[in-house]
Amino acid sequence: MAEAGINFTNLRGIRRLMLAKQLTDSETELTYETPVRFAGVKSVGGETEESSATEYYDNQASIITNAEGADTYPITTSVLDDAIRAVIEGREYDEENGAYLGTPLKRPYTAIGFVAEDTDGNELYYWIYKGKLSGGKENHITKDDGTETTNLEWEYTSIYTNKKFETKNGKQALKFYKVKAGGKVTEDAFFAKVFTPEDLKTLQAAARTKA
């Protein structure tokens, strides 16, 4: 018999994949270009690089030291516009002539955001603040009597911001920010810019002023 008060749920559903090029990241400032739609999204995974070491004293395991590295997110999308690819790869796109120039790669730091959903229909808004995208090569295949098509596979490698945010445990850098839908911030507000805990505090202050 299930323990009272525990809600069993899984994750199923993802949409509105967003991308924003990072402009600045210092201890006091974190800025981005206006977010744009990345592409249609099929999946976003996630894994943290972690390691641990055990030290022995007096013939027994006595100390465990942990270290945290980057987060990696495998992402599968539909084929995207070349204007968006140019942002990801730091290359040139000639919009007037619809031409993409394969100049040397200069991948900038970017933020990615999306809306995820669980099997109870609850949605979560995500921004992952600082990382670089790799992959995304197109795979062209012949038409045949089947229905096979190709999409794009990426890997987004994320690290902590230099910017420090106020938390219950003092000022700390962040890798990501996740907010439950239905609260004080609307979906459109969350993705109109790269939303941060400071933006939430501003919304809360404005709500108190109106009250």
GROMACS .gro file of N, CA and C in nm, residues 101-177:
model
  231
  101LEU      N    1   2.691   3.120  -4.417
  101LEU     CA    2   2.834   3.118  -4.445
  101LEU      C    3   2.906   3.033  -4.342
  102GLY      N    4   2.979   2.932  -4.390
  102GLY     CA    5   3.051   2.840  -4.300
  102GLY      C    6   3.183   2.898  -4.253
  103THR      N    7   3.176   3.010  -4.187
  103THR     CA    8   3.295   3.075  -4.131
  103THR      C    9   3.344   2.996  -4.009
  104PRO      N   10   3.465   3.025  -3.958
  104PRO     CA   11   3.513   2.952  -3.840
  104PRO      C   12   3.415   2.961  -3.721
  105LEU      N   13   3.399   2.849  -3.653
  105LEU     CA   14   3.308   2.843  -3.539
  105LEU      C   15   3.353   2.935  -3.426
  106LYS      N   16   3.259   3.011  -3.372
  106LYS     CA   17   3.285   3.096  -3.255
  106LYS      C   18   3.164   3.086  -3.163
  107ARG      N   19   3.146   2.968  -3.108
  107ARG     CA   20   3.024   2.942  -3.030
  107ARG      C   21   3.019   3.031  -2.906
  108PRO      N   22   2.912   3.110  -2.891
  108PRO     CA   23   2.900   3.195  -2.772
  108PRO      C   24   2.834   3.120  -2.658
  109TYR      N   25   2.840   3.176  -2.538
  109TYR     CA   26   2.759   3.125  -2.429
  109TYR      C   27   2.614   3.162  -2.456
  110THR      N   28   2.526   3.069  -2.429
  110THR     CA   29   2.383   3.092  -2.448
  110THR      C   30   2.306   3.039  -2.327
  111ALA      N   31   2.182   3.084  -2.315
  111ALA     CA   32   2.087   3.026  -2.221
  111ALA      C   33   1.980   2.954  -2.300
  112ILE      N   34   1.930   2.844  -2.248
  112ILE     CA   35   1.817   2.776  -2.310
  112ILE      C   36   1.704   2.763  -2.207
  113GLY      N   37   1.582   2.775  -2.257
  113GLY     CA   38   1.465   2.763  -2.171
  113GLY      C   39   1.362   2.673  -2.237
  114PHE      N   40   1.272   2.618  -2.156
  114PHE     CA   41   1.166   2.534  -2.210
  114PHE      C   42   1.058   2.513  -2.104
  115VAL      N   43   0.943   2.463  -2.150
  115VAL     CA   44   0.834   2.425  -2.062
  115VAL      C   45   0.826   2.273  -2.058
  116ALA      N   46   0.838   2.215  -1.939
  116ALA     CA   47   0.826   2.070  -1.922
  116ALA      C   48   0.695   2.038  -1.851
  117GLU      N   49   0.654   1.913  -1.858
  117GLU     CA   50   0.525   1.873  -1.800
  117GLU      C   51   0.538   1.735  -1.737
  118ASP      N   52   0.462   1.711  -1.628
  118ASP     CA   53   0.459   1.578  -1.570
  118ASP      C   54   0.329   1.507  -1.608
  119THR      N   55   0.315   1.383  -1.566
  119THR     CA   56   0.201   1.303  -1.608
  119THR      C   57   0.070   1.344  -1.539
  120ASP      N   58   0.078   1.436  -1.444
  120ASP     CA   59  -0.043   1.492  -1.383
  120ASP      C   60  -0.085   1.621  -1.452
  121GLY      N   61  -0.008   1.663  -1.554
  121GLY     CA   62  -0.042   1.784  -1.627
  121GLY      C   63   0.017   1.910  -1.568
  122ASN      N   64   0.101   1.898  -1.464
  122ASN     CA   65   0.166   2.016  -1.406
  122ASN      C   66   0.284   2.058  -1.492
  123GLU      N   67   0.295   2.189  -1.516
  123GLU     CA   68   0.403   2.238  -1.600
  123GLU      C   69   0.511   2.308  -1.518
  124LEU      N   70   0.633   2.305  -1.571
  124LEU     CA   71   0.749   2.366  -1.508
  124LEU      C   72   0.820   2.453  -1.611
  125TYR      N   73   0.857   2.573  -1.570
  125TYR     CA   74   0.932   2.663  -1.657
  125TYR      C   75   1.080   2.655  -1.622
  126TYR      N   76   1.164   2.641  -1.721
  126TYR     CA   77   1.309   2.628  -1.700
  126TYR      C   78   1.386   2.737  -1.777
  127TRP      N   79   1.489   2.791  -1.712
  127TRP     CA   80   1.598   2.858  -1.781
  127TRP      C   81   1.729   2.797  -1.733
  128ILE      N   82   1.812   2.756  -1.827
  128ILE     CA   83   1.948   2.711  -1.796
  128ILE      C   84   2.039   2.824  -1.842
  129TYR      N   85   2.117   2.880  -1.749
  129TYR     CA   86   2.171   3.014  -1.769
  129TYR      C   87   2.297   3.027  -1.855
  130LYS      N   88   2.385   2.929  -1.851
  130LYS     CA   89   2.513   2.952  -1.917
  130LYS      C   90   2.569   2.821  -1.973
  131GLY      N   91   2.582   2.814  -2.104
  131GLY     CA   92   2.638   2.695  -2.164
  131GLY      C   93   2.667   2.717  -2.311
  132LYS      N   94   2.721   2.614  -2.373
  132LYS     CA   95   2.747   2.617  -2.516
  132LYS      C   96   2.688   2.493  -2.581
  133LEU      N   97   2.633   2.513  -2.701
  133LEU     CA   98   2.574   2.404  -2.777
  133LEU      C   99   2.674   2.350  -2.878
  134SER      N  100   2.675   2.218  -2.894
  134SER     CA  101   2.754   2.153  -2.998
  134SER      C  102   2.665   2.053  -3.069
  135GLY      N  103   2.713   2.005  -3.183
  135GLY     CA  104   2.634   1.910  -3.261
  135GLY      C  105   2.539   1.983  -3.355
  136GLY      N  106   2.424   1.921  -3.380
  136GLY     CA  107   2.323   1.983  -3.465
  136GLY      C  108   2.347   1.968  -3.614
  137LYS      N  109   2.435   1.875  -3.654
  137LYS     CA  110   2.461   1.856  -3.796
  137LYS      C  111   2.339   1.795  -3.867
  138GLU      N  112   2.315   1.843  -3.988
  138GLU     CA  113   2.203   1.793  -4.065
  138GLU      C  114   2.240   1.662  -4.135
  139ASN      N  115   2.144   1.571  -4.142
  139ASN     CA  116   2.164   1.441  -4.208
  139ASN      C  117   2.059   1.429  -4.318
  140HIS      N  118   2.105   1.434  -4.442
  140HIS     CA  119   2.014   1.431  -4.557
  140HIS      C  120   2.004   1.289  -4.613
  141ILE      N  121   1.884   1.241  -4.635
  141ILE     CA  122   1.863   1.104  -4.685
  141ILE      C  123   1.772   1.107  -4.808
  142THR      N  124   1.782   1.002  -4.887
  142THR     CA  125   1.699   0.993  -5.006
  142THR      C  126   1.554   0.962  -4.970
  143LYS      N  127   1.462   1.005  -5.055
  143LYS     CA  128   1.322   0.964  -5.042
  143LYS      C  129   1.310   0.820  -5.090
  144ASP      N  130   1.232   0.742  -5.016
  144ASP     CA  131   1.204   0.605  -5.060
  144ASP      C  132   1.057   0.576  -5.035
  145ASP      N  133   1.020   0.446  -5.024
  145ASP     CA  134   0.880   0.412  -5.004
  145ASP      C  135   0.840   0.411  -4.857
  146GLY      N  136   0.929   0.458  -4.771
  146GLY     CA  137   0.900   0.463  -4.628
  146GLY      C  138   0.865   0.604  -4.581
  147THR      N  139   0.870   0.624  -4.449
  147THR     CA  140   0.833   0.753  -4.390
  147THR      C  141   0.946   0.814  -4.307
  148GLU      N  142   1.068   0.764  -4.324
  148GLU     CA  143   1.179   0.809  -4.242
  148GLU      C  144   1.218   0.954  -4.274
  149THR      N  145   1.238   1.031  -4.170
  149THR     CA  146   1.291   1.167  -4.183
  149THR      C  147   1.405   1.183  -4.082
  150THR      N  148   1.473   1.294  -4.086
  150THR     CA  149   1.583   1.317  -3.991
  150THR      C  150   1.558   1.445  -3.912
  151ASN      N  151   1.613   1.447  -3.792
  151ASN     CA  152   1.605   1.566  -3.708
  151ASN      C  153   1.747   1.603  -3.664
  152LEU      N  154   1.760   1.687  -3.564
  152LEU     CA  155   1.890   1.734  -3.520
  152LEU      C  156   1.916   1.693  -3.376
  153GLU      N  157   2.039   1.652  -3.348
  153GLU     CA  158   2.079   1.615  -3.212
  153GLU      C  159   2.192   1.707  -3.166
  154TRP      N  160   2.171   1.764  -3.047
  154TRP     CA  161   2.264   1.860  -2.990
  154TRP      C  162   2.312   1.813  -2.853
  155GLU      N  163   2.419   1.875  -2.806
  155GLU     CA  164   2.459   1.860  -2.666
  155GLU      C  165   2.487   1.999  -2.611
  156TYR      N  166   2.418   2.031  -2.504
  156TYR     CA  167   2.435   2.160  -2.438
  156TYR      C  168   2.512   2.137  -2.309
  157THR      N  169   2.629   2.200  -2.297
  157THR     CA  170   2.714   2.186  -2.179
  157THR      C  171   2.701   2.312  -2.094
  158SER      N  172   2.656   2.294  -1.971
  158SER     CA  173   2.620   2.407  -1.885
  158SER      C  174   2.712   2.417  -1.764
  159ILE      N  175   2.749   2.541  -1.729
  159ILE     CA  176   2.830   2.568  -1.611
  159ILE      C  177   2.763   2.676  -1.526
  160TYR      N  178   2.818   2.703  -1.410
  160TYR     CA  179   2.763   2.806  -1.322
  160TYR      C  180   2.788   2.946  -1.378
  161THR      N  181   2.697   3.037  -1.345
  161THR     CA  182   2.718   3.178  -1.378
  161THR      C  183   2.826   3.238  -1.288
  162ASN      N  184   2.889   3.344  -1.337
  162ASN     CA  185   2.973   3.426  -1.249
  162ASN      C  186   2.887   3.512  -1.157
  163LYS      N  187   2.772   3.551  -1.208
  163LYS     CA  188   2.678   3.631  -1.132
  163LYS      C  189   2.633   3.556  -1.007
  164LYS      N  190   2.630   3.625  -0.894
  164LYS     CA  191   2.584   3.568  -0.767
  164LYS      C  192   2.445   3.622  -0.735
  165PHE      N  193   2.356   3.531  -0.695
  165PHE     CA  194   2.219   3.566  -0.662
  165PHE      C  195   2.195   3.547  -0.513
  166GLU      N  196   2.108   3.631  -0.458
  166GLU     CA  197   2.071   3.617  -0.318
  166GLU      C  198   1.985   3.493  -0.300
  167THR      N  199   2.027   3.404  -0.207
  167THR     CA  200   1.951   3.285  -0.172
  167THR      C  201   1.939   3.278  -0.020
  168LYS      N  202   1.868   3.177   0.028
  168LYS     CA  203   1.855   3.160   0.173
  168LYS      C  204   1.990   3.132   0.238
  169ASN      N  205   2.085   3.084   0.160
  169ASN     CA  206   2.218   3.052   0.212
  169ASN      C  207   2.325   3.150   0.165
  170GLY      N  208   2.282   3.274   0.139
  170GLY     CA  209   2.377   3.376   0.096
  170GLY      C  210   2.384   3.386  -0.055
  171LYS      N  211   2.478   3.466  -0.104
  171LYS     CA  212   2.494   3.486  -0.248
  171LYS      C  213   2.560   3.364  -0.311
  172GLN      N  214   2.495   3.313  -0.418
  172GLN     CA  215   2.547   3.194  -0.484
  172GLN      C  216   2.528   3.203  -0.635
  173ALA      N  217   2.620   3.140  -0.708
  173ALA     CA  218   2.604   3.127  -0.853
  173ALA      C  219   2.496   3.024  -0.883
  174LEU      N  220   2.440   3.032  -1.002
  174LEU     CA  221   2.333   2.939  -1.042
  174LEU      C  222   2.367   2.874  -1.175
  175LYS      N  223   2.324   2.750  -1.190
  175LYS     CA  224   2.327   2.684  -1.320
  175LYS      C  225   2.192   2.698  -1.391
  176PHE      N  226   2.084   2.687  -1.315
  176PHE     CA  227   1.951   2.691  -1.377
  176PHE      C  228   1.850   2.746  -1.278
  177TYR      N  229   1.731   2.773  -1.329
  177TYR     CA  230   1.619   2.824  -1.248
  177TYR      C  231   1.493   2.755  -1.297
   0.00000   0.00000   0.00000
